Amino acid sequence: MVVAVTDQGPSILTVGQGSALPSGPFELGHRSLQSGLRAWVEEQTGHQLGYIEQLYTFADSDRIGEQRQQRVISISYLALTRAEQAAGPAQRAWRRWYDFFPWEDCRAGIPPMIGEILQPRLLAWADGASNDQVKRERRQRAAAGFGWDGHAWNEELVLQRYEQLYEAGLIEEAMRGPRPGVSLPIPGIAMTADHRRILATGIARLRSKIKYRPVVFELMPPVFTLLQLQRTVEALSGRLLHKPNFRRLIEQQELVEETGETTADTVGRPAKLFRFRHAVLDERVVSGMKLPLSRS
Amino acid sequence: MVVAVTDQGPSILTVGQGSALPSGPFELGHRSLQSGLRAWVEEQTGHQLGYIEQLYTFADSDRIGEQRQQRVISISYLALTRAEQAAGPAQRAWRRWYDFFPWEDCRAGIPPMIGEILQPRLLAWADGASNDQVKRERRQRAAAGFGWDGHAWNEELVLQRYEQLYEAGLIEEAMRGPRPGVSLPIPGIAMTADHRRILATGIARLRSKIKYRPVVFELMPPVFTLLQLQRTVEALSGRLLHKPNFRRLIEQQELVEETGETTADTVGRPAKLFRFRHAVLDERVVSGMKLPLSRS
DNA sequence: GATATTATACTCATTTAGAGAATAATTGGA
DNA sequence: TCCAATTATTCTCTAAATGAGTATAATATC
């Protein structure tokens, strides 16, 4: 899962009409999992990867839509890359990640589809349970996951939400196989095999990790304004942040330093330009950035 | 990596004279990775696993001490089990985890071996670097990892510390292979292949996870006192906690409820007994327990 | 009945987080 | 030229969480 952030928001690199993640078999020629990964991504997309981290290893034969005889083990990785890199010939292969998870973007408030589509269908699914115990437990889980009944929205629960929608049979991928679904899937682009699950895992990991490691900077250009940084974090986490408090956090932690320059091309007061202080990576075990959430 | 906590402290289940973790190949008969895992552990140790979570997938041929021709992919898991389960015929296979990582137990203060053995050898290794840039970077990393030069001790850096000691050639496992080490390895029991690395990964994961998910309770008996709970957390994290504040945190979060009973067998005032409120797992996404560290 | 020992409850200062107001430096147009 | 609009930046205030220590309670032992 290769991520970059553009004006379009967070996007991922896809192959095959945008429905699959770049991937390939681990072969004897590969020195390590990571080098094999880099080779496949470069071959399939022309992209050189920078920061990568392992996500999860899947081997559920019932989830990948393949024959039971074949044993496929998928070792998934998350890669972060800069928007500049994202340009070029392969550009059409980038797709916004919220196209796959429309319910995960709460920057303009909780998306109406959650109340209008997901809630009724999840409640219907809960009511379809055989006994009251299970019914209650399903409703409870849905409420905690989607922020109903006084539960706060938690942007990190991407995978739990996806899995619950899958379990409820509302996701297109869950309708495949011998017993195809009878109803329409909910909005959100489906993917090959369990690639959308890998995506959900990666988004969850990234949303969690930006809070305790300074990984956002892997997605930023070398020089940026604090608002650009904030917008990137907001795009990833799917929530709006409180500007002055975001500033305070960033400066307190000394994650960035001024370049001395300011932006020229903007409307309004020009903003100072900053760069990431790479030195912090050695100096200390860096304690990412907590998100100063904003109501509005 | 199967973990239980006894009076002896945190222990892990081993096979083969205590130098290897239970493991086995993923076969066609296994429904999933998890079920294959459970089958192997039960066969090799007689133990039924409860809570498990995936750790990491390794495939570095140079780290497992095997032939280059053979491609082994190790998918490692962390399992938590109760001390009761730990008794029985397989008992001798349990080993304290600090026997493998003596530098990780700071409950009685920073272990002297860090200053007496690790520091001089790590600094010597740093000075052996070819140029000043690398020298400085190595010293910096060691200081941040082991808490020198005003850096605070961070109990979560288990893997980083192990990897650095490995890189410096101080770990027995790093002295194997074609070019055997010339000097003595530092204290700490070595293991087969890269099993000690898996252990380091698991300890790090657990130390981090107890802070944001209520996983400690997987290691507790059904009923316990708050001090027993505290001692367990301390044993895992390798640090002492501030008793009143620990109490406050636990009760604030309503993770436990009183059973109404008290302990009889103790010296001093009898302690109330508590049990884990399993309901919290449904009610909300539980926000583990932050560690109220103590100086003394 | 004093003392040791452990449990439990409270207090206080400091830091951090959440929210909003005030001020500064631009551009674009009246 | 001056005013509105726009964005950047700095401050202030309040509430909550954290870190540390003290006080009180209930038991066993001598």
XYZ file of C-alpha atoms (C1' of nucleotides) in Angstrom:
652
model
C 0.000 0.000 0.000
C 1.832 3.056 -1.298
C 0.528 6.335 0.114
C 1.048 9.924 -0.972
C -0.866 13.072 -0.113
C -1.797 15.552 -2.827
C -4.314 18.386 -3.062
C -6.710 15.576 -3.844
C -6.107 14.212 -0.368
C -4.430 10.935 0.583
C -4.063 8.602 -2.369
C -2.784 5.126 -2.988
C -0.975 3.561 -5.878
C -3.065 0.973 -7.705
C -2.691 -1.392 -10.616
C -5.308 -3.076 -12.784
C -7.941 -0.362 -13.282
C -7.457 0.870 -9.769
C -8.840 -2.222 -8.113
C -5.658 -3.863 -6.876
C -2.542 -2.996 -4.913
C 0.870 -3.608 -6.476
C 2.095 -7.022 -5.357
C 4.086 -10.043 -6.364
C 5.539 -13.351 -5.204
C 8.567 -13.543 -2.937
C 11.231 -15.228 -5.005
C 14.632 -16.763 -4.451
C 16.270 -13.844 -6.184
C 15.053 -11.452 -3.504
C 17.491 -10.771 -0.707
C 14.763 -9.959 1.778
C 11.039 -9.355 1.949
C 11.641 -5.630 1.716
C 13.860 -5.830 -1.329
C 11.406 -8.152 -3.059
C 8.669 -5.689 -2.322
C 10.632 -2.757 -3.702
C 11.412 -4.683 -6.864
C 7.780 -5.579 -7.524
C 6.436 -2.119 -6.886
C 9.039 -0.584 -9.139
C 8.327 -3.047 -11.910
C 4.566 -2.634 -11.723
C 4.357 1.103 -11.144
C 7.716 2.649 -11.937
C 7.968 3.873 -8.365
C 10.935 3.798 -6.046
C 9.881 3.343 -2.460
C 11.322 5.222 0.501
C 9.852 4.603 3.934
C 8.211 1.203 4.317
C 6.870 -0.758 7.257
C 5.274 -4.159 7.552
C 1.538 -4.253 8.118
C 0.162 -7.719 8.568
C 0.382 -11.248 7.219
C -2.878 -12.744 6.000
C -3.588 -16.306 4.985
C -7.348 -16.695 5.227
C -8.248 -18.816 2.239
C -11.909 -17.841 2.537
C -11.149 -14.159 2.260
C -8.974 -13.957 -0.804
C -11.451 -15.440 -3.270
C -9.100 -18.163 -4.444
C -9.294 -21.926 -4.522
C -8.950 -23.765 -1.235
C -6.182 -25.958 -2.662
C -3.857 -23.053 -3.100
C -2.180 -21.641 -0.023
C -1.464 -17.940 -0.438
C 0.219 -16.022 2.355
C 0.018 -12.267 1.857
C 2.591 -10.174 3.673
C 1.393 -6.604 3.408
C 3.427 -3.416 3.722
C 2.735 0.279 4.075
C 4.920 2.694 2.104
C 4.966 6.478 2.444
C 6.154 8.637 -0.407
C 6.194 12.309 -1.361
C 3.671 13.925 -3.641
C 6.377 14.930 -6.151
C 7.204 11.294 -6.647
C 3.567 10.679 -7.246
C 3.571 12.633 -10.492
C 4.844 11.242 -13.808
C 3.655 8.589 -16.211
C 1.991 6.375 -13.630
C -0.140 9.216 -12.363
C -3.444 7.791 -13.457
C -2.861 4.861 -11.164
C -3.252 7.020 -8.038
C -6.653 6.887 -6.378
C -8.002 8.759 -3.386
C -8.327 6.449 -0.421
C -11.657 7.890 0.647
C -13.089 6.582 -2.653
C -12.658 3.168 -1.064
C -13.818 4.266 2.387
C -16.281 7.143 2.019
C -17.380 6.770 5.630
C -13.885 7.482 6.933
C -13.666 11.141 5.911
C -15.116 13.265 8.698
C -13.368 16.505 7.839
C -16.673 18.078 6.822
C -18.467 16.506 9.762
C -19.697 12.950 10.083
C -20.631 11.917 6.523
C -24.407 11.732 6.036
C -24.082 8.228 4.563
C -23.261 6.880 7.998
C -26.652 7.843 9.378
C -28.561 7.342 6.150
C -27.129 4.096 4.836
C -24.797 2.370 7.282
C -26.818 2.804 10.452
C -30.122 1.332 9.180
C -28.385 -1.558 7.477
C -26.149 -2.366 10.433
C -29.115 -2.236 12.793
C -31.075 -4.504 10.471
C -28.162 -6.912 10.526
C -28.009 -6.778 14.307
C -31.718 -7.534 14.515
C -31.203 -10.521 12.268
C -29.231 -12.255 15.012
C -30.619 -15.469 16.389
C -30.742 -14.434 20.056
C -30.939 -11.288 22.142
C -27.439 -11.650 23.548
C -25.888 -11.509 20.086
C -28.276 -8.739 19.023
C -27.226 -6.544 21.905
C -23.580 -7.270 21.347
C -23.828 -6.375 17.649
C -25.613 -3.098 18.339
C -23.088 -2.271 21.017
C -20.160 -2.904 18.712
C -21.700 -0.859 15.906
C -22.393 2.043 18.258
C -18.843 2.017 19.628
C -17.350 1.735 16.150
C -19.447 4.316 14.335
C -19.910 6.789 17.157
C -23.602 6.430 17.985
C -25.336 6.667 21.369
C -22.928 9.170 22.818
C -19.826 7.280 21.686
C -17.160 9.590 20.312
C -15.898 9.050 16.764
C -12.551 7.298 16.884
C -10.647 7.715 13.645
C -8.349 4.796 14.396
C -11.047 2.132 14.182
C -10.813 1.884 10.398
C -10.232 -1.853 10.370
C -12.884 -2.645 12.966
C -15.456 -0.676 10.966
C -14.513 -2.381 7.724
C -14.593 -5.806 9.329
C -17.969 -5.139 10.865
C -19.423 -4.006 7.545
C -17.903 -7.104 5.970
C -19.364 -9.349 8.636
C -22.732 -7.708 8.105
C -22.460 -8.552 4.419
C -22.681 -4.928 3.283
C -19.288 -4.863 1.567
C -19.059 -6.009 -2.041
C -16.103 -8.291 -1.269
C -18.262 -10.186 1.230
C -20.891 -10.847 -1.416
C -18.567 -12.822 -3.669
C -18.082 -16.544 -3.712
C -20.554 -19.396 -3.707
C -23.374 -17.504 -2.007
C -23.514 -14.101 -3.719
C -25.225 -11.316 -1.798
C -28.794 -10.410 -2.617
C -28.716 -6.723 -1.709
C -26.646 -3.833 -3.035
C -23.290 -3.167 -1.462
C -22.798 0.132 0.349
C -20.885 2.951 -1.423
C -17.101 2.623 -1.672
C -15.025 1.061 -4.447
C -14.357 -2.655 -4.063
C -10.968 -4.247 -4.674
C -9.429 -7.539 -5.761
C -9.165 -10.328 -3.178
C -8.662 -8.815 0.288
C -6.805 -5.731 -0.872
C -9.353 -3.392 0.643
C -8.799 -5.054 3.974
C -5.091 -4.374 3.637
C -5.963 -0.767 2.866
C -8.075 -0.532 5.986
C -5.226 -2.004 8.018
C -2.814 0.517 6.572
C -5.046 3.528 7.141
C -5.601 2.451 10.719
C -1.880 1.986 11.272
C -1.048 5.349 9.766
C -3.734 7.196 11.722
C -2.403 5.666 14.883
C 1.271 6.068 14.077
C 1.254 9.779 13.252
C 0.409 10.284 16.909
C 3.546 8.715 18.293
C 6.126 8.850 15.520
C 6.910 11.743 13.157
C 6.018 9.797 10.027
C 3.942 12.568 8.425
C 7.140 14.168 7.260
C 7.692 11.241 4.907
C 4.663 12.541 3.024
C 5.637 16.218 3.036
C 7.781 18.107 0.533
C 11.182 19.184 1.899
C 9.819 22.605 2.797
C 6.287 23.387 3.890
C 4.113 25.725 5.929
C 2.519 24.696 9.196
C -0.913 24.875 7.587
C 0.170 22.477 4.849
C 1.419 20.129 7.535
C -1.844 20.462 9.405
C -3.896 19.811 6.256
C -1.885 16.665 5.606
C -2.470 15.344 9.107
C -6.141 16.227 8.786
C -6.381 14.434 5.461
C -4.865 11.296 6.936
C -6.843 11.269 10.141
C -10.066 12.368 8.463
C -10.665 15.013 11.114
C -10.171 18.733 11.533
C -7.612 20.063 13.976
C -7.453 23.211 16.089
C -4.935 25.441 14.359
C -3.299 27.301 17.253
C -3.011 24.154 19.325
C -1.571 22.167 16.422
C 1.068 24.881 16.078
C 1.822 24.798 19.742
C 2.369 21.044 19.698
C 4.630 21.099 16.674
C 6.782 23.916 17.989
C 6.984 22.570 21.535
C 8.374 19.303 20.250
C 10.899 21.023 18.029
C 10.096 18.701 15.164
C 10.596 21.464 12.621
C 12.831 24.482 12.083
C 12.238 27.676 10.105
C 13.963 27.973 6.764
C 13.854 31.764 7.002
C 11.748 31.973 3.843
C 8.052 32.644 3.524
C 5.480 31.642 0.964
C 4.759 34.208 -1.731
C 1.972 32.691 -3.729
C -0.822 32.853 -1.172
C -3.668 35.152 -0.408
C -3.415 36.718 3.047
C -0.406 36.997 5.287
C 2.534 34.981 3.990
C 3.392 31.915 6.026
C 6.820 30.973 7.293
C 8.349 27.935 5.673
C 9.634 25.058 7.763
C 11.600 21.928 7.252
C 11.712 18.717 9.273
C 14.557 18.563 11.776
C 16.005 15.204 10.751
C 18.307 15.424 13.754
C 15.432 14.575 16.107
C 15.458 11.015 14.781
C 18.848 10.470 16.432
C 18.505 12.811 19.403
C 15.624 11.083 21.040
C 12.906 8.564 20.556
C 10.512 10.913 18.977
C 7.084 11.184 20.442
C 4.981 11.913 17.365
C 2.221 14.445 17.392
C -0.929 14.215 19.384
C -3.937 15.476 17.530
C -5.527 18.623 18.935
C -9.019 17.874 17.708
C -11.453 20.587 16.890
C -15.218 20.516 17.164
C -16.147 22.671 14.209
C 5.866 -16.592 22.183
C 3.615 -17.769 24.991
C 3.668 -15.502 28.046
C 2.473 -16.034 31.599
C 3.259 -14.158 34.784
C 4.070 -16.062 37.971
C 5.754 -15.094 41.241
C 8.915 -15.713 39.274
C 7.959 -12.818 37.019
C 7.037 -12.940 33.341
C 7.925 -16.251 31.752
C 7.774 -17.786 28.332
C 7.096 -21.272 27.133
C 10.125 -22.917 25.552
C 11.018 -26.190 23.892
C 14.392 -27.849 23.362
C 16.245 -27.179 26.630
C 14.737 -23.736 26.871
C 16.495 -22.343 23.851
C 13.662 -22.291 21.319
C 10.095 -21.107 21.016
C 7.378 -23.581 20.069
C 6.883 -23.446 16.321
C 6.020 -25.451 13.283
C 5.272 -25.321 9.556
C 1.984 -23.979 8.208
C 0.360 -26.934 6.516
C -2.561 -27.594 4.194
C -4.514 -29.156 7.011
C -4.566 -25.882 8.932
C -7.631 -23.724 8.402
C -5.785 -20.521 9.164
C -2.477 -19.278 10.498
C -3.971 -19.001 13.955
C -5.360 -22.506 14.012
C -2.087 -23.915 12.730
C -0.303 -22.064 15.481
C -2.628 -23.369 18.164
C -2.193 -26.926 16.907
C 1.611 -26.755 16.990
C 1.827 -25.186 20.404
C -0.552 -27.732 21.837
C 1.357 -30.599 20.293
C 4.745 -29.355 21.459
C 3.856 -28.109 24.911
C 0.454 -29.483 25.835
C -0.863 -25.947 26.120
C -4.133 -24.538 24.871
C -3.790 -20.937 23.818
C -6.271 -18.174 24.596
C -5.454 -14.640 23.531
C -3.092 -14.431 20.552
C -1.941 -11.640 18.285
C 0.382 -11.533 15.336
C 3.807 -10.040 15.911
C 5.919 -9.859 12.801
C 6.932 -11.795 9.719
C 10.648 -12.364 9.282
C 12.477 -13.782 6.277
C 16.065 -12.658 6.662
C 18.101 -15.639 5.567
C 21.238 -14.210 7.179
C 19.618 -13.999 10.578
C 18.183 -17.468 11.026
C 21.426 -19.371 10.714
C 20.181 -21.599 7.893
C 21.389 -22.265 4.369
C 20.798 -19.591 1.781
C 19.075 -22.068 -0.509
C 16.217 -22.580 1.854
C 13.614 -19.857 2.125
C 12.040 -19.771 5.559
C 9.371 -17.230 6.366
C 8.669 -16.986 10.091
C 5.321 -15.565 11.098
C 5.550 -14.885 14.800
C 2.748 -14.563 17.321
C 2.341 -13.389 20.893
C 0.072 -15.408 23.186
C -1.040 -14.439 26.689
C -2.120 -17.079 29.162
C -2.889 -17.337 32.864
C -0.452 -18.552 35.441
C -2.710 -21.470 36.429
C -2.443 -22.803 32.917
C 1.289 -22.517 33.231
C 1.458 -25.263 35.848
C 1.276 -28.970 35.066
C 3.571 -31.428 33.361
C 5.195 -28.954 30.992
C 6.242 -26.706 33.835
C 9.935 -27.097 33.407
C 9.633 -25.559 29.975
C 8.803 -22.119 31.407
C 11.663 -19.671 31.600
C 11.822 -16.150 32.962
C 12.091 -13.656 30.165
C 14.628 -11.502 31.986
C 17.024 -14.469 31.821
C 17.154 -13.704 28.107
C 17.227 -9.935 28.581
C 18.865 -9.126 31.927
C 19.240 -5.456 30.956
C 15.482 -5.031 30.596
C 14.521 -5.394 34.272
C 14.740 -1.990 35.931
C 12.429 -2.690 38.850
C 15.328 -2.512 41.272
C 16.809 0.470 39.459
C 18.851 0.464 36.274
C 20.756 -2.855 36.327
C 24.470 -2.355 37.070
C 25.386 -4.466 34.037
C 24.245 -1.653 31.768
C 26.877 0.699 33.057
C 29.486 -1.943 33.756
C 29.281 -4.144 30.682
C 27.019 -2.731 27.988
C 28.149 0.884 28.084
C 31.914 0.289 27.687
C 31.408 -2.310 24.966
C 28.890 -0.218 23.051
C 31.137 2.826 23.241
C 34.063 0.739 22.052
C 31.965 -0.413 19.150
C 30.973 3.170 18.351
C 34.623 4.220 18.370
C 35.409 1.417 15.965
C 33.428 3.179 13.248
C 35.281 4.307 10.163
C 34.357 7.983 10.322
C 33.261 10.579 12.856
C 29.771 10.945 11.449
C 29.030 7.279 12.052
C 30.765 7.380 15.422
C 28.585 10.219 16.636
C 25.453 8.603 15.276
C 26.239 5.312 17.052
C 26.910 7.024 20.384
C 23.752 9.041 19.991
C 21.647 5.960 19.306
C 23.145 4.063 22.231
C 22.534 6.991 24.579
C 18.914 7.350 23.483
C 18.299 3.610 23.700
C 19.989 2.905 27.025
C 19.185 6.138 28.818
C 22.558 7.822 29.078
C 23.421 11.533 28.882
C 20.189 12.715 30.384
C 18.005 10.502 28.199
C 15.164 8.899 30.128
C 14.873 5.123 30.183
C 12.158 4.030 27.796
C 10.948 0.528 28.540
C 9.394 0.119 25.106
C 12.684 0.157 23.206
C 13.330 -3.537 23.809
C 13.762 -4.378 20.140
C 15.935 -1.353 19.345
C 18.245 -2.222 22.238
C 18.516 -5.861 21.169
C 19.159 -4.920 17.560
C 21.827 -2.458 18.556
C 23.598 -5.016 20.723
C 23.313 -7.462 17.818
C 24.725 -4.941 15.386
C 27.576 -4.280 17.782
C 28.321 -7.997 17.790
C 27.812 -8.376 21.546
C 24.976 -10.872 21.271
C 25.811 -14.563 20.985
C 23.472 -14.997 18.025
C 25.463 -12.406 16.085
C 28.680 -14.365 16.655
C 27.486 -17.442 14.815
C 28.006 -18.281 11.194
C 31.083 -18.165 8.992
C 32.898 -15.457 11.007
C 32.526 -16.444 14.672
C 32.997 -13.665 17.218
C 36.269 -13.350 19.034
C 35.036 -11.850 22.300
C 32.603 -13.119 24.909
C 28.923 -12.410 24.448
C 27.213 -10.220 27.041
C 25.039 -11.896 29.729
C 21.626 -13.194 28.669
C 20.655 -16.644 27.397
C 20.925 -17.125 23.646
C 18.295 -18.883 21.564
C 17.938 -20.888 18.374
C 17.891 -19.008 15.083
C 16.267 -15.587 15.562
C 13.963 -16.628 18.394
C 15.416 -14.116 20.802
C 14.629 -11.384 18.312
C 11.026 -12.566 18.254
C 11.049 -12.420 22.037
C 12.332 -8.855 21.962
C 9.595 -7.945 19.500
C 6.976 -9.522 21.719
C 8.151 -7.856 24.911
C 8.205 -4.501 23.167
C 4.706 -5.056 21.811
C 3.365 -6.104 25.172
C 4.991 -3.224 27.033
C 3.458 -0.841 24.576
C 0.079 -2.508 24.379
C -0.708 -2.635 28.082
C -0.821 1.146 27.866
C -3.665 1.333 25.401
C -5.531 -1.966 25.635
C -6.530 -3.895 28.760
C -4.497 -6.959 27.844
C -2.938 -7.440 31.294
C -6.119 -9.120 32.397
C -5.362 -12.008 30.058
C -2.451 -12.747 32.381
C -4.346 -12.353 35.670
C -6.298 -14.969 37.587
C -10.077 -14.408 37.567
C -9.880 -12.595 40.900
C -6.994 -10.465 42.136
C -6.018 -7.534 44.334
C -4.959 -4.189 42.942
C -1.436 -4.765 44.198
C -1.223 -8.068 42.342
C -2.367 -6.274 39.222
C 0.217 -3.578 39.785
C 2.997 -6.129 40.335
C 2.070 -7.827 37.077
C 2.212 -4.594 35.128
C 5.501 -3.762 36.810
C 6.914 -7.171 35.946
C 5.982 -6.725 32.307
C 7.168 -3.163 31.929
C 10.257 -3.711 34.059
C 9.564 -0.556 36.066
C 8.013 0.355 39.399
C 4.737 2.239 39.518
C 3.310 4.777 41.950
C 0.720 2.864 43.963
C -1.926 5.502 44.713
C -1.853 6.800 41.160
C -2.025 3.316 39.679
C -5.136 2.726 41.792
C -6.662 5.975 40.658
C -6.136 5.141 37.002
C -7.606 1.671 37.292
C -10.671 2.823 39.173
C -11.275 5.886 37.021
C -11.421 3.732 33.937
C -13.784 1.264 35.549
C -11.794 -1.643 34.205
C -12.449 -3.691 37.332
C -15.223 -4.299 39.851
C -15.095 -5.441 43.457
C -16.055 -9.009 44.157
C -17.014 -8.118 47.725
C -14.409 -10.502 49.103
C -11.046 -9.686 50.619
C -7.797 -11.580 50.832
C -7.235 -13.487 54.061
C -3.739 -14.851 53.703
C -1.764 -11.627 53.876
C 0.129 -9.734 56.509
C -1.303 -6.277 57.117
C -4.703 -4.950 56.190
C -6.589 -7.343 53.921
C -7.013 -6.154 50.335
C -10.259 -6.070 48.409
C -10.530 -8.552 45.588
C -11.428 -7.415 42.109
C -12.370 -8.962 38.820
C -12.036 -7.637 35.285
C -15.227 -6.076 33.938
C -15.465 -8.013 30.673
C -18.339 -5.741 29.680
C -15.934 -2.885 28.932
C -14.744 -4.752 25.870
C -18.120 -4.184 24.246
C -19.057 -0.894 25.843
C -16.245 1.125 24.422
C -12.920 0.944 22.708
C -10.950 0.509 25.819
C -8.103 2.860 26.432
C -5.672 0.615 28.325
C -3.769 1.823 31.327
C -1.180 4.526 31.280
C 1.735 3.805 33.525
C 2.101 6.126 36.494
C 5.833 5.762 36.833
C 7.567 6.098 40.120
C 11.035 7.438 40.786
C 12.082 5.286 43.676
C -1.590 -2.360 73.662
C 2.398 -0.909 70.861
C 4.459 -1.845 66.394
C 4.971 -3.413 61.842
C 2.692 -4.001 57.579
C -0.234 -3.465 53.951
C -4.479 -1.066 52.043
C -6.967 2.837 50.950
C -8.193 7.717 50.734
C -6.953 12.565 50.153
C -4.393 16.765 48.954
C -1.599 19.809 46.302
C 1.298 21.634 42.667
C 2.422 21.218 37.956
C 1.693 20.133 33.366
C -1.086 19.362 29.435
C -5.178 19.785 26.544
C -9.191 22.256 24.644
C -11.197 26.410 23.241
C -11.363 30.915 21.795
C -9.880 35.895 21.373
C -6.609 39.224 19.782
C -3.170 40.858 16.790
C -0.212 40.881 12.413
C 0.750 40.872 7.520
C -0.653 40.305 3.207
C -3.904 40.819 -1.407
C -7.667 42.772 -4.056
C -10.742 45.942 -5.016
C -13.616 50.464 -3.974
C -5.311 55.494 -0.490
C -8.041 52.933 2.387
C -11.063 49.152 3.636
C -12.545 44.486 3.547
C -11.151 39.784 3.107
C -7.919 36.371 4.068
C -4.502 33.864 6.235
C -0.758 33.683 9.916
C 0.705 34.076 14.450
C 0.549 34.987 19.382
C -1.875 34.958 23.825
C -5.084 33.943 27.431
C -8.098 31.254 30.110
C -10.204 27.088 31.896
C -10.578 22.364 32.801
C -8.573 18.063 33.095
C -4.802 14.870 33.727
C -0.445 13.763 35.894
C 3.176 13.288 39.408
C 4.262 13.166 44.038
C 3.523 12.889 48.652
C 0.750 12.598 53.126
C -2.813 10.857 56.118
C -5.805 7.358 57.744
C -7.598 2.429 58.161
C -7.414 -2.430 59.121
C -5.127 -6.350 59.975
C -1.109 -9.563 62.270
C 2.609 -10.137 65.632
C 4.963 -9.502 69.663
